[in-house]
Backbone as JSON Lines, residues from 0, in Angstrom:
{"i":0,"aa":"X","n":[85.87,-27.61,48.09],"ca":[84.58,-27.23,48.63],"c":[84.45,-27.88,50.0]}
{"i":1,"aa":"X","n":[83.89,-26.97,50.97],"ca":[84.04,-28.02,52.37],"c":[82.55,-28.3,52.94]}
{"i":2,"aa":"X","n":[82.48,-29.18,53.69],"ca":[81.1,-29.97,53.95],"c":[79.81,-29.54,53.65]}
{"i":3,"aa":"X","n":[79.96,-27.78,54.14],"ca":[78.88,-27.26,54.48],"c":[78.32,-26.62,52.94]}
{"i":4,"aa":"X","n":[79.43,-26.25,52.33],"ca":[79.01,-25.93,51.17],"c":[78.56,-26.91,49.89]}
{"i":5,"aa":"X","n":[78.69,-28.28,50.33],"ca":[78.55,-29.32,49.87],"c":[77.65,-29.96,49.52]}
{"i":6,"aa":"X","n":[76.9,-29.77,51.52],"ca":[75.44,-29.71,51.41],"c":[74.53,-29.14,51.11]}
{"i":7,"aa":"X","n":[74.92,-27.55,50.78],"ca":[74.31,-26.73,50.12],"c":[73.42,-27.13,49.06]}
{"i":8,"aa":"X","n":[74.58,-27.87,48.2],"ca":[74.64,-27.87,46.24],"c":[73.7,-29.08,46.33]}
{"i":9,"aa":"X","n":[73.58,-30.0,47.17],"ca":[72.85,-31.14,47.8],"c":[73.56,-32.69,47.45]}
{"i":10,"aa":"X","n":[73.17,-33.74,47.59],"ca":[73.75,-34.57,46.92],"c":[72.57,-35.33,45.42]}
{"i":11,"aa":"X","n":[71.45,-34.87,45.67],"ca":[70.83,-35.39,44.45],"c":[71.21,-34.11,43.25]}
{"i":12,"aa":"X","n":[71.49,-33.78,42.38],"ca":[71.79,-33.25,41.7],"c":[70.46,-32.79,40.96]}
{"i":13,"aa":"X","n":[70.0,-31.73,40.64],"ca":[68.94,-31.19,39.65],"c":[69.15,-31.69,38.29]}
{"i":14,"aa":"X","n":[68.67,-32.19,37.69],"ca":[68.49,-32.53,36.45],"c":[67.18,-31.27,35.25]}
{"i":15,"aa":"X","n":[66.86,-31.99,34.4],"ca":[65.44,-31.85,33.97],"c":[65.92,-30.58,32.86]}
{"i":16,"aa":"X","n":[66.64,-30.29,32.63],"ca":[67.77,-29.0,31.71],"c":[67.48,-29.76,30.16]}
{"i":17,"aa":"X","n":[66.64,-30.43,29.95],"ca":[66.67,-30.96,28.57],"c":[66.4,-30.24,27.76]}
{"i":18,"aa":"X","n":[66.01,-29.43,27.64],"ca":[64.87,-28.48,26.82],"c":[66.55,-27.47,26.07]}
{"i":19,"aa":"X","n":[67.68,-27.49,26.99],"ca":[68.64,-27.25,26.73],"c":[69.31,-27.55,26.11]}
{"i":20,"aa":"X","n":[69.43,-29.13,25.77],"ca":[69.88,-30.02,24.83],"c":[69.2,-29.4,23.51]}
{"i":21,"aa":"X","n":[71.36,-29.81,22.86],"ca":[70.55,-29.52,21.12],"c":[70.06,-30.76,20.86]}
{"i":22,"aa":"X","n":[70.37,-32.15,21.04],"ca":[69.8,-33.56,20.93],"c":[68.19,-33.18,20.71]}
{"i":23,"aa":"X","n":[67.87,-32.99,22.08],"ca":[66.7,-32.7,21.98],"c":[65.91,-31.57,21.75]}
{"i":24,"aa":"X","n":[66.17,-30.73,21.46],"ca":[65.8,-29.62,20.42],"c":[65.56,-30.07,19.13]}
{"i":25,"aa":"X","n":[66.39,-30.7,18.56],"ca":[66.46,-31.34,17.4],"c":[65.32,-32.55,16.85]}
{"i":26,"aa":"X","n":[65.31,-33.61,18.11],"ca":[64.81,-34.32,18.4],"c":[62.74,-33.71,18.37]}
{"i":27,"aa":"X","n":[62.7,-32.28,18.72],"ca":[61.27,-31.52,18.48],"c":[60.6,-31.17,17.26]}
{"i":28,"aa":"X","n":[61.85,-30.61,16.92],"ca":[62.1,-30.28,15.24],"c":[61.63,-31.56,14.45]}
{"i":29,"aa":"X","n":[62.02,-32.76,14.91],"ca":[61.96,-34.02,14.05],"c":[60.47,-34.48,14.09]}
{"i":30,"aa":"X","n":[59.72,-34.15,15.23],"ca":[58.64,-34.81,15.94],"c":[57.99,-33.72,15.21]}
{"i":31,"aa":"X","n":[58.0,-32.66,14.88],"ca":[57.23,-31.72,14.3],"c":[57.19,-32.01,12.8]}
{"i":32,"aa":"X","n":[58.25,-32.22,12.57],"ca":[58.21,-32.5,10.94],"c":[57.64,-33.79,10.77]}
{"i":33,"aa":"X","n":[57.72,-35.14,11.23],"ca":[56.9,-35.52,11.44],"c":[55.73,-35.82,11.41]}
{"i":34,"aa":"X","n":[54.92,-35.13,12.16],"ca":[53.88,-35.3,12.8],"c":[53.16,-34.84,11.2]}
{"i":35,"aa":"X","n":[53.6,-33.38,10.67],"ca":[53.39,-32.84,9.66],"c":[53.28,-33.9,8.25]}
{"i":36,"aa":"X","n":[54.48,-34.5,8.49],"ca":[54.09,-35.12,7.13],"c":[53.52,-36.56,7.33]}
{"i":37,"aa":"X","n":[53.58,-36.97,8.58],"ca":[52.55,-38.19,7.93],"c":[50.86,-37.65,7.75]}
{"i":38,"aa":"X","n":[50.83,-36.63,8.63],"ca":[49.04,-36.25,8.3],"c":[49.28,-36.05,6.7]}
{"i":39,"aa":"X","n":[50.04,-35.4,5.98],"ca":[49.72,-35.03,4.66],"c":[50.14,-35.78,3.34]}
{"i":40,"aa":"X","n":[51.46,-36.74,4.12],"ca":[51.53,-37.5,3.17],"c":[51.15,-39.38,3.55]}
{"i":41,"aa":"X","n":[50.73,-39.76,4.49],"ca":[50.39,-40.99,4.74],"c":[48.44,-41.19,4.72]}
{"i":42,"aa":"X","n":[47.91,-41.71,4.28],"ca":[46.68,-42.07,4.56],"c":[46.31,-42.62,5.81]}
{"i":43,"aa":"X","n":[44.91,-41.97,5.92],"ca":[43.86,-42.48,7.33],"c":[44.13,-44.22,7.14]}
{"i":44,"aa":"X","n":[44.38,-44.18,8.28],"ca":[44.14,-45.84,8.59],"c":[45.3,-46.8,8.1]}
{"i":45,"aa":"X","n":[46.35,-46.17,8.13],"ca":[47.73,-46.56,7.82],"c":[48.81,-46.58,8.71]}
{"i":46,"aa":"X","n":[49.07,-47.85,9.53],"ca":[49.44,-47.93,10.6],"c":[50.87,-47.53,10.69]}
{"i":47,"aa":"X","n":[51.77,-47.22,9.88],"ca":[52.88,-46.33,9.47],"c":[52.54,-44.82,10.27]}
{"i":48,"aa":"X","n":[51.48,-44.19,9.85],"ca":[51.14,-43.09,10.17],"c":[50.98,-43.24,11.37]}
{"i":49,"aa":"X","n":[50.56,-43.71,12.54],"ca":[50.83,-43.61,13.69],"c":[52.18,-44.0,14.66]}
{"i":50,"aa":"X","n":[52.51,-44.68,14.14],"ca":[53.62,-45.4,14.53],"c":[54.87,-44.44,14.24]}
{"i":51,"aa":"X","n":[55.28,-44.04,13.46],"ca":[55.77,-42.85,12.95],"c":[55.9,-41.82,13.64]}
{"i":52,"aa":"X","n":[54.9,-41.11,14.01],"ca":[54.64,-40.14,15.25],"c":[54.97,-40.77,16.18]}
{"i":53,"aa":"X","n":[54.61,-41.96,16.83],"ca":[54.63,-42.21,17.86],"c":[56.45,-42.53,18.53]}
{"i":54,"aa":"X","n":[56.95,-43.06,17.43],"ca":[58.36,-43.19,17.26],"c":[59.33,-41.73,17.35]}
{"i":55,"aa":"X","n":[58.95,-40.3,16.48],"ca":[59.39,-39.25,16.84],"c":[58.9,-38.34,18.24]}
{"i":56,"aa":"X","n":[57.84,-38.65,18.6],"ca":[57.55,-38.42,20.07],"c":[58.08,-39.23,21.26]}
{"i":57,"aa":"X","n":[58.02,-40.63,21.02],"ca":[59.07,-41.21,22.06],"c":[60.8,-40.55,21.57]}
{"i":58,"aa":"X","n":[61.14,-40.46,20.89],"ca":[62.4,-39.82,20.79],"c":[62.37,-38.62,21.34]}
{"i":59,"aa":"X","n":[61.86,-37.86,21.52],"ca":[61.97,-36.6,22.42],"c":[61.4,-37.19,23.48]}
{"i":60,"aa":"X","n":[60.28,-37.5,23.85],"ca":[60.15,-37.58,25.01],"c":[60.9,-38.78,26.31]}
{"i":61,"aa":"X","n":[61.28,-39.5,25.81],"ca":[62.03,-39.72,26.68],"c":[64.04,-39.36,26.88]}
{"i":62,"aa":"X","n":[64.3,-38.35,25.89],"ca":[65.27,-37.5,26.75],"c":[65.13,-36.79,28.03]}
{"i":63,"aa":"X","n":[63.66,-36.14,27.69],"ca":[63.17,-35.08,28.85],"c":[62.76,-36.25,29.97]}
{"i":64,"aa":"X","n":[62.14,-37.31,29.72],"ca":[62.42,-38.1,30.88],"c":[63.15,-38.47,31.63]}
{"i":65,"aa":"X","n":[64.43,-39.22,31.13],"ca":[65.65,-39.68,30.99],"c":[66.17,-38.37,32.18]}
{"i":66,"aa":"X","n":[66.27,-37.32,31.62],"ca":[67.15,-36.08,31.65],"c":[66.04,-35.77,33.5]}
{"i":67,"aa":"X","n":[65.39,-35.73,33.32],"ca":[64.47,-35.54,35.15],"c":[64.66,-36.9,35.89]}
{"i":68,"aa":"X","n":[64.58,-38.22,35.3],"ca":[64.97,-39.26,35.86],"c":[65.84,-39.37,36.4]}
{"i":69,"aa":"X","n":[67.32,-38.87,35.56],"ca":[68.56,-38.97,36.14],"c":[68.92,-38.61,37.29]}
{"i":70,"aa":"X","n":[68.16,-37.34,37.78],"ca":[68.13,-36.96,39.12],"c":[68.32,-38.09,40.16]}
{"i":71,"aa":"X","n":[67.57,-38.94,40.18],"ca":[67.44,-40.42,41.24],"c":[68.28,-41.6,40.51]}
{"i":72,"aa":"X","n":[68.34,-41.54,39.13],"ca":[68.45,-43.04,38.85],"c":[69.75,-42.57,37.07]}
{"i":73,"aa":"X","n":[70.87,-42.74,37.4],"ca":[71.79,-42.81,36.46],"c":[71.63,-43.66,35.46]}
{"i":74,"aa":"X","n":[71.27,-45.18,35.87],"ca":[70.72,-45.9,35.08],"c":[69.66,-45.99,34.61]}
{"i":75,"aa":"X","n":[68.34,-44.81,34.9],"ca":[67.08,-44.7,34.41],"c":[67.52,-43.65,33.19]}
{"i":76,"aa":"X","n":[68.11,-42.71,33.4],"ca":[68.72,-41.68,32.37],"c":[69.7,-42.57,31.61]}
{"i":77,"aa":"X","n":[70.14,-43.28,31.38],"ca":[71.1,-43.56,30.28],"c":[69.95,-44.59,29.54]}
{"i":78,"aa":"X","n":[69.19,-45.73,30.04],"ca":[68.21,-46.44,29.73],"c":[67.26,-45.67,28.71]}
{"i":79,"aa":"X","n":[66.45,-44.9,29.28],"ca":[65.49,-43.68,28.66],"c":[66.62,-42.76,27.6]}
{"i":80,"aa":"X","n":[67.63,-43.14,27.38],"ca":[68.33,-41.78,26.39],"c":[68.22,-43.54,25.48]}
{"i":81,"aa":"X","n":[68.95,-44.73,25.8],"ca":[68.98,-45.79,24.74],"c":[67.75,-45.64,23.97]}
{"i":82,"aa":"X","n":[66.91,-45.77,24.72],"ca":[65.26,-46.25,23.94],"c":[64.95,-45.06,23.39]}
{"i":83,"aa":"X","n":[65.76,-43.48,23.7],"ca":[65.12,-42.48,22.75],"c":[66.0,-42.75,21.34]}
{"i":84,"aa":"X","n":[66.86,-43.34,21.29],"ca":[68.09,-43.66,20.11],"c":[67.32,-44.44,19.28]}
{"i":85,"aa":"X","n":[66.6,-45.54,20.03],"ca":[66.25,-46.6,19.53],"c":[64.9,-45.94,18.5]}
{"i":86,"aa":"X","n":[64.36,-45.33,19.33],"ca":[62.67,-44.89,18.44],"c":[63.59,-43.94,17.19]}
{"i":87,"aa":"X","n":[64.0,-43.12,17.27],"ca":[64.63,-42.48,16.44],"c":[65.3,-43.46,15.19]}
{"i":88,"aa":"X","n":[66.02,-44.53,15.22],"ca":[66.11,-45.58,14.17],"c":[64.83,-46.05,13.59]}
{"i":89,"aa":"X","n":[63.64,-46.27,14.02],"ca":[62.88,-46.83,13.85],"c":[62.41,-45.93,12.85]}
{"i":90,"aa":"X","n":[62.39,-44.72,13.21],"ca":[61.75,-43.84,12.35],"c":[62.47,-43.47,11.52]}
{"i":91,"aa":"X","n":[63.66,-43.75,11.38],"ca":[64.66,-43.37,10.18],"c":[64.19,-44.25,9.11]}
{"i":92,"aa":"X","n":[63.99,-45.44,9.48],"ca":[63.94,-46.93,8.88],"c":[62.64,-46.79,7.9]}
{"i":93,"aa":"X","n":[61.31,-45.71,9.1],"ca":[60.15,-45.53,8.47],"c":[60.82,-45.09,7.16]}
{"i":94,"aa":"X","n":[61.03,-43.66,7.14],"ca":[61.02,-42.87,5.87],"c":[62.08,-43.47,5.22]}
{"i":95,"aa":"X","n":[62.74,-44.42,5.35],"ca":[63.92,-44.93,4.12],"c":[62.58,-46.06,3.51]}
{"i":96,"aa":"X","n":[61.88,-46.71,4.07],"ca":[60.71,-47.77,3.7],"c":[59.91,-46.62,2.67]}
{"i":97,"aa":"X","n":[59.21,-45.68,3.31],"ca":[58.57,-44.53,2.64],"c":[59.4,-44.15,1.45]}
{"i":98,"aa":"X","n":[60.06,-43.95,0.96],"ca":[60.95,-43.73,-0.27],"c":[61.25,-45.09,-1.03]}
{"i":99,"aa":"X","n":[61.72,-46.25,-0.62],"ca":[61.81,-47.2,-1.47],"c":[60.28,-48.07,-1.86]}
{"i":100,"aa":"X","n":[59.39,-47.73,-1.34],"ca":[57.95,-48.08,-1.4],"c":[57.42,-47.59,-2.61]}
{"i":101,"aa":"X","n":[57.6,-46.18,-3.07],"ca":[57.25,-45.34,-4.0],"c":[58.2,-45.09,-4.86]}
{"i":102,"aa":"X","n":[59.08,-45.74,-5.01],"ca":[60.34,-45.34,-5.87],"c":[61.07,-44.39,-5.95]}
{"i":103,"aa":"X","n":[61.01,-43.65,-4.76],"ca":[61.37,-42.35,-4.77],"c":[63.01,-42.2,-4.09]}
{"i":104,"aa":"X","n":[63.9,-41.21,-4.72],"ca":[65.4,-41.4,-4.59],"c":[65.35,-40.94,-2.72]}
{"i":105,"aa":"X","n":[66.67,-41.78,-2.31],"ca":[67.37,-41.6,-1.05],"c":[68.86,-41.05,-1.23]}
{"i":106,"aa":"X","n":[68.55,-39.49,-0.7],"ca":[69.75,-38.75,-1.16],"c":[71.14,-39.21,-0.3]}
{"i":107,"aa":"X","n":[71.97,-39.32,-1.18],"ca":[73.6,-39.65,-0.69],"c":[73.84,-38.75,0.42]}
{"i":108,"aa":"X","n":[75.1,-39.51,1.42],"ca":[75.7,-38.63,2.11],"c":[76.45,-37.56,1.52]}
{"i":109,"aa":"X","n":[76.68,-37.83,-0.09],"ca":[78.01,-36.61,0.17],"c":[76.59,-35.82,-1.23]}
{"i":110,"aa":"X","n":[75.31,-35.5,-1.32],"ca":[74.35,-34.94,-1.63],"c":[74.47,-33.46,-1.59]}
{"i":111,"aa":"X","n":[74.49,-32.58,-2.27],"ca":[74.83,-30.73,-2.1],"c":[73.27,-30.74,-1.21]}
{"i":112,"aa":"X","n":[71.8,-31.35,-1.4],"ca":[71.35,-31.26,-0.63],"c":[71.31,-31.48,0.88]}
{"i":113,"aa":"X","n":[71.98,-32.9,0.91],"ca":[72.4,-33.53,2.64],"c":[73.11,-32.92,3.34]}
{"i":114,"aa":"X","n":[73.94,-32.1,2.49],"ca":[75.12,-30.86,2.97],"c":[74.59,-29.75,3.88]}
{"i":115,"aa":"X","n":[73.71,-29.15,2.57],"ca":[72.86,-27.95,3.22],"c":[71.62,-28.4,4.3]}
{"i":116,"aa":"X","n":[70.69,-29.46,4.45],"ca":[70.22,-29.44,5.27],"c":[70.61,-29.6,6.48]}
{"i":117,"aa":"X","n":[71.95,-30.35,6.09],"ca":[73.07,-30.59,7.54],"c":[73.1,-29.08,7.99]}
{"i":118,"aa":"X","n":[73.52,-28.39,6.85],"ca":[74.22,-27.12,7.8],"c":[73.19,-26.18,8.16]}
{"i":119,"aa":"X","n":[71.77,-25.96,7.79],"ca":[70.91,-25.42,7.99],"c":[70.19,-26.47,9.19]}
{"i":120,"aa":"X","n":[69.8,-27.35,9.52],"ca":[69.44,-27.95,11.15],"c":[70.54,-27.42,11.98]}
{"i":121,"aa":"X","n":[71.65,-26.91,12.25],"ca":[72.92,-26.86,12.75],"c":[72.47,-25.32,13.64]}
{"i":122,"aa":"X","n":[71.67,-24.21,12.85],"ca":[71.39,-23.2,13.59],"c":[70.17,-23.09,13.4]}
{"i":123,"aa":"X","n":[68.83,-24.09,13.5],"ca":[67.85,-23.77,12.99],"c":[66.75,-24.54,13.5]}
{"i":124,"aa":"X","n":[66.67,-24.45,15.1],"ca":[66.0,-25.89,15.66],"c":[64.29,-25.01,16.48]}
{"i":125,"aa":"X","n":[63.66,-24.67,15.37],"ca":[62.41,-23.98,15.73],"c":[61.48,-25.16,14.52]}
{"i":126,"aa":"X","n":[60.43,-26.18,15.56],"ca":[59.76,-26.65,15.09],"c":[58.5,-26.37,13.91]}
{"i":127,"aa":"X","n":[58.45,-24.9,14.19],"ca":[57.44,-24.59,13.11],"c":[58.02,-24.36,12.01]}
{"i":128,"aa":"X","n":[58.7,-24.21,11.89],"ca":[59.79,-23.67,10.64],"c":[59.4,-25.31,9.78]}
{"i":129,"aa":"X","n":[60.04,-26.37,10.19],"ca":[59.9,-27.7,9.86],"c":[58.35,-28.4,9.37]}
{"i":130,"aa":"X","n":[57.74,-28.25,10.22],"ca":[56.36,-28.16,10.01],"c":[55.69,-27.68,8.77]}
{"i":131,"aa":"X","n":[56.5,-25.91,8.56],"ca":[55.71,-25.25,7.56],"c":[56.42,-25.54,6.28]}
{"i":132,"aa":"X","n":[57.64,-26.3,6.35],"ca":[58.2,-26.86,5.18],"c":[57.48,-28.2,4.61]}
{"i":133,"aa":"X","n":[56.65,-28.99,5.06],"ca":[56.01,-30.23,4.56],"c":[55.17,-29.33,3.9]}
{"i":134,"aa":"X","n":[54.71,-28.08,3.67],"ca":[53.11,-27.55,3.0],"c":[53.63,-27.1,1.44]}
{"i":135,"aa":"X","n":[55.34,-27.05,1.63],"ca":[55.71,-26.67,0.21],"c":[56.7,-27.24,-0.44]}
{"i":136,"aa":"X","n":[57.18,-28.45,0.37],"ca":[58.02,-29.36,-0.36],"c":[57.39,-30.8,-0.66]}
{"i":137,"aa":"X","n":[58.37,-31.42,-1.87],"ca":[57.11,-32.95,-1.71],"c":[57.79,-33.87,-0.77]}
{"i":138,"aa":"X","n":[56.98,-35.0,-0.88],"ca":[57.15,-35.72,0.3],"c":[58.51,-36.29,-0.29]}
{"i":139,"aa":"X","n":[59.11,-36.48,-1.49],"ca":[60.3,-37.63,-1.11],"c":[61.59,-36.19,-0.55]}
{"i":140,"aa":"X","n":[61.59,-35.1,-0.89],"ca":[62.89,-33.89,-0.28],"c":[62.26,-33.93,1.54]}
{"i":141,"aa":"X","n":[60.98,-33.99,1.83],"ca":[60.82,-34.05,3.09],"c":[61.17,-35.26,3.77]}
{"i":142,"aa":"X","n":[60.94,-36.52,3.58],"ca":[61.48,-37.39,3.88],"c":[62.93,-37.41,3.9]}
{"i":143,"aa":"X","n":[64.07,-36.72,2.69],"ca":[64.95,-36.97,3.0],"c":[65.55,-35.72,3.82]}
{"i":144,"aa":"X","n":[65.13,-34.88,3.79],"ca":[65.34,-33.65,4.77],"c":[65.07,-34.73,6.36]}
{"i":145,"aa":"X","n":[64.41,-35.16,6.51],"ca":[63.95,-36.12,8.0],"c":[65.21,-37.19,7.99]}
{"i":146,"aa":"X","n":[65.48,-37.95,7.13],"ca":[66.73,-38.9,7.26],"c":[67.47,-37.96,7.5]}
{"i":147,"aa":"X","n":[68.45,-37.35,7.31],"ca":[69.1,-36.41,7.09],"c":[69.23,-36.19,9.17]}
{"i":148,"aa":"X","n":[68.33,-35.32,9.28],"ca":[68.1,-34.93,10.31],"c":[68.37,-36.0,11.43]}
{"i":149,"aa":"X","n":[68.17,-37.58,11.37],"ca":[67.9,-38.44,12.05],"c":[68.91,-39.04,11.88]}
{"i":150,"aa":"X","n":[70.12,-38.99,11.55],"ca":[71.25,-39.25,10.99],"c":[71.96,-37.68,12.57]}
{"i":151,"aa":"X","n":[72.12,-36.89,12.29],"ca":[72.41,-35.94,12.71],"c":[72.09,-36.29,14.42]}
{"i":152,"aa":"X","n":[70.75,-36.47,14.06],"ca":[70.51,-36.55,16.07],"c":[71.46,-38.12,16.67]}
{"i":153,"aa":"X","n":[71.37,-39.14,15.53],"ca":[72.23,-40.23,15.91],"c":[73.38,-39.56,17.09]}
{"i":154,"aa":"X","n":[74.12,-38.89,15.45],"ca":[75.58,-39.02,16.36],"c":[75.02,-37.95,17.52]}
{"i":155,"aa":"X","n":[74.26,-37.39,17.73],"ca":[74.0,-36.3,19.03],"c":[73.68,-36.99,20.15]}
{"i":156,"aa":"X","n":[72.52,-37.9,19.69],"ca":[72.41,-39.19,21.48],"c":[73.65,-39.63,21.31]}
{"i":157,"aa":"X","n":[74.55,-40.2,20.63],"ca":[75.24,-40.9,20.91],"c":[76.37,-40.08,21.86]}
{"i":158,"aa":"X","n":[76.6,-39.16,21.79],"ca":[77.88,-38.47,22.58],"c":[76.72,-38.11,23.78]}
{"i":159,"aa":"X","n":[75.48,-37.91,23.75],"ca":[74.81,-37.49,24.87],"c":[74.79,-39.04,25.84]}
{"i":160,"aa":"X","n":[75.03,-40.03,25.12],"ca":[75.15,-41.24,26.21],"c":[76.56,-41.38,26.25]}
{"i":161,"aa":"X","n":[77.29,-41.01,25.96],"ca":[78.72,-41.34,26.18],"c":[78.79,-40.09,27.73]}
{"i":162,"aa":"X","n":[78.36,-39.23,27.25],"ca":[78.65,-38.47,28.13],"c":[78.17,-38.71,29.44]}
{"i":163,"aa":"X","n":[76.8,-39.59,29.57],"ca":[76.0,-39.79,31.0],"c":[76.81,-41.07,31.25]}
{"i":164,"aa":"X","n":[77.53,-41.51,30.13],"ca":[78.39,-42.63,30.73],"c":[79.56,-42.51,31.9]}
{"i":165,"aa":"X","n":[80.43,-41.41,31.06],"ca":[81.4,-40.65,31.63],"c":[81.07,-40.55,33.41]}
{"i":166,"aa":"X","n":[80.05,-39.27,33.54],"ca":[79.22,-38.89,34.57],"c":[79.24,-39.49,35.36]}
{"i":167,"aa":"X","n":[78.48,-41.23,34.65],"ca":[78.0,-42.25,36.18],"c":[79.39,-42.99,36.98]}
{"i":168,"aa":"X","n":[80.78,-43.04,36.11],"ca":[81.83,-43.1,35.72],"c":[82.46,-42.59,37.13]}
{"i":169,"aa":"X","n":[82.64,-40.94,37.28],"ca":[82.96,-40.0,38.09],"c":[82.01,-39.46,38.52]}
{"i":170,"aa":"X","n":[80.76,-40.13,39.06],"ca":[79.93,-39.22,40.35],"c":[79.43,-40.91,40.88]}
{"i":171,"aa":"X","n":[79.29,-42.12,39.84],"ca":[78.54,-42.84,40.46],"c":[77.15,-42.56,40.37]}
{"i":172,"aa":"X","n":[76.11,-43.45,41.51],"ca":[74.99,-43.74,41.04],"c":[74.6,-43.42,42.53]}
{"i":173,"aa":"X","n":[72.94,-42.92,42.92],"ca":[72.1,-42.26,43.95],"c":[72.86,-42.64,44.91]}
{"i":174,"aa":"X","n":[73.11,-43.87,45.27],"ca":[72.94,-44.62,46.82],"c":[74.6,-44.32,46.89]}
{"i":175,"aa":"X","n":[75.38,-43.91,45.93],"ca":[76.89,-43.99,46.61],"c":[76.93,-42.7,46.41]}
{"i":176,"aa":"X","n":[76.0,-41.7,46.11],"ca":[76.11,-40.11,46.22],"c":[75.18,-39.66,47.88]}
{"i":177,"aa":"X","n":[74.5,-40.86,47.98],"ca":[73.95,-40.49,49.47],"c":[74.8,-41.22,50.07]}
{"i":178,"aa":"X","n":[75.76,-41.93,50.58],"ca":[76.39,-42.45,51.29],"c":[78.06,-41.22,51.55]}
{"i":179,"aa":"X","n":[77.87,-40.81,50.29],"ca":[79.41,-39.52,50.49],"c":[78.79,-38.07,51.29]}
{"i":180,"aa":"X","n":[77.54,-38.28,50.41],"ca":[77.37,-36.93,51.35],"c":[76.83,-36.83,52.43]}
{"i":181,"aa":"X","n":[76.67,-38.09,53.4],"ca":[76.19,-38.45,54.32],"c":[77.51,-38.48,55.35]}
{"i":182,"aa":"X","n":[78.79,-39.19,54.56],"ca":[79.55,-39.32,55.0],"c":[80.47,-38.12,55.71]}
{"i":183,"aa":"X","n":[80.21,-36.91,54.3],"ca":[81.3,-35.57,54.17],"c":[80.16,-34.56,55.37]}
{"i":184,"aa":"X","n":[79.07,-35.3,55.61],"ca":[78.01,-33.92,56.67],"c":[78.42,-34.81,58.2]}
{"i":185,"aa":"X","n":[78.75,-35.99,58.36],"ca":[78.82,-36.1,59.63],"c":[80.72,-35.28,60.18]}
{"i":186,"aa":"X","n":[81.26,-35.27,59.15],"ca":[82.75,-34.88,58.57],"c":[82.63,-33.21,59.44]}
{"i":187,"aa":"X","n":[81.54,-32.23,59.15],"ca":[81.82,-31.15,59.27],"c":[80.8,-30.94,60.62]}
């Protein structure tokens, strides 16, 4: 590619494509289901119940941050993808607490159910769908339908930060992408 076309493409790179991510697609799906079952299965004034939400909403929302951040700051996007990993454990942790609280079973990995919800999240990342499943399942198959799921997005941030690793790796970070293409425009 030569200078001019170089400067074209620019040197800050467009970001903000999250909505593209299955991570975070997934990550909506989770925040929806969610949101759903602590209103129906947690009580008013139960600080689980907010925290909960608030934990599957920081998990999506700061990909889509992360993911527009990165634009300026490589290390603001890999930072904001950690802490979306991080809320996402937290909330795993919720509903494994939520099941051993009530005595209620935590389905195995190798589960014919853990199987199928695996393979059904796999083509199936429309939040209402999730949502309208808390109105007819009970809370301990919804909860583990949510582990399940949160297990799944794991390994998904995790290759989504390997990958912005890679990236910062072979492009580097703002100030040495304005210094090349500063360099490659006085060039042409």
């Amino acid at each position: 590619m030569d200078g001019k076309n170089k400067m074209k493409k620019g040197f800050i790179p467009q970001r903000g494509d999250y909505q593209n991510l299955k991570v975070y697609q997934l990550g909506n799906c989770i925040y929806a289901l969610t949101y759903a079952f602590a209103h129906r299965y947690l009580e008013y004034g139960d600080r689980t119940k907010d925290q909960m939400i608030q934990a599957a909403r920081s998990g999506k929302q700061n990909i889509a941050e992360g993911s527009v951040d990165g634009a300026s700051s490589a290390e603001m996007e890999i930072k904001l993808t950690i802490v979306a990993k991080g809320s996402m454990h937290e909330l795993r942790i919720d509903y494994e607490d939520f099941l051993l609280a009530r005595g209620l079973a935590k389905w195995s990995i190798d589960d014919p159910r853990t199987r199928q919800v695996r393979k059904y999240c796999k083509t199936h990342m429309y939040p209402e769908e999730y949502r309208r499943a808390v109105e007819t399942r009970s809370a301990e198959t919804i909860a583990n339908i949510a582990i399940t799921m949160l297990h799944q997005f794991d390994v998904m941030i995790t290759g989504l930060i390997e990958s912005q690793k890679r990236r910062f790796l072979r492009e580097g970070g703002i100030k040495e992408q304005m210094y090349k293409a500063r360099v490659e425009n006085k060039k042409s």
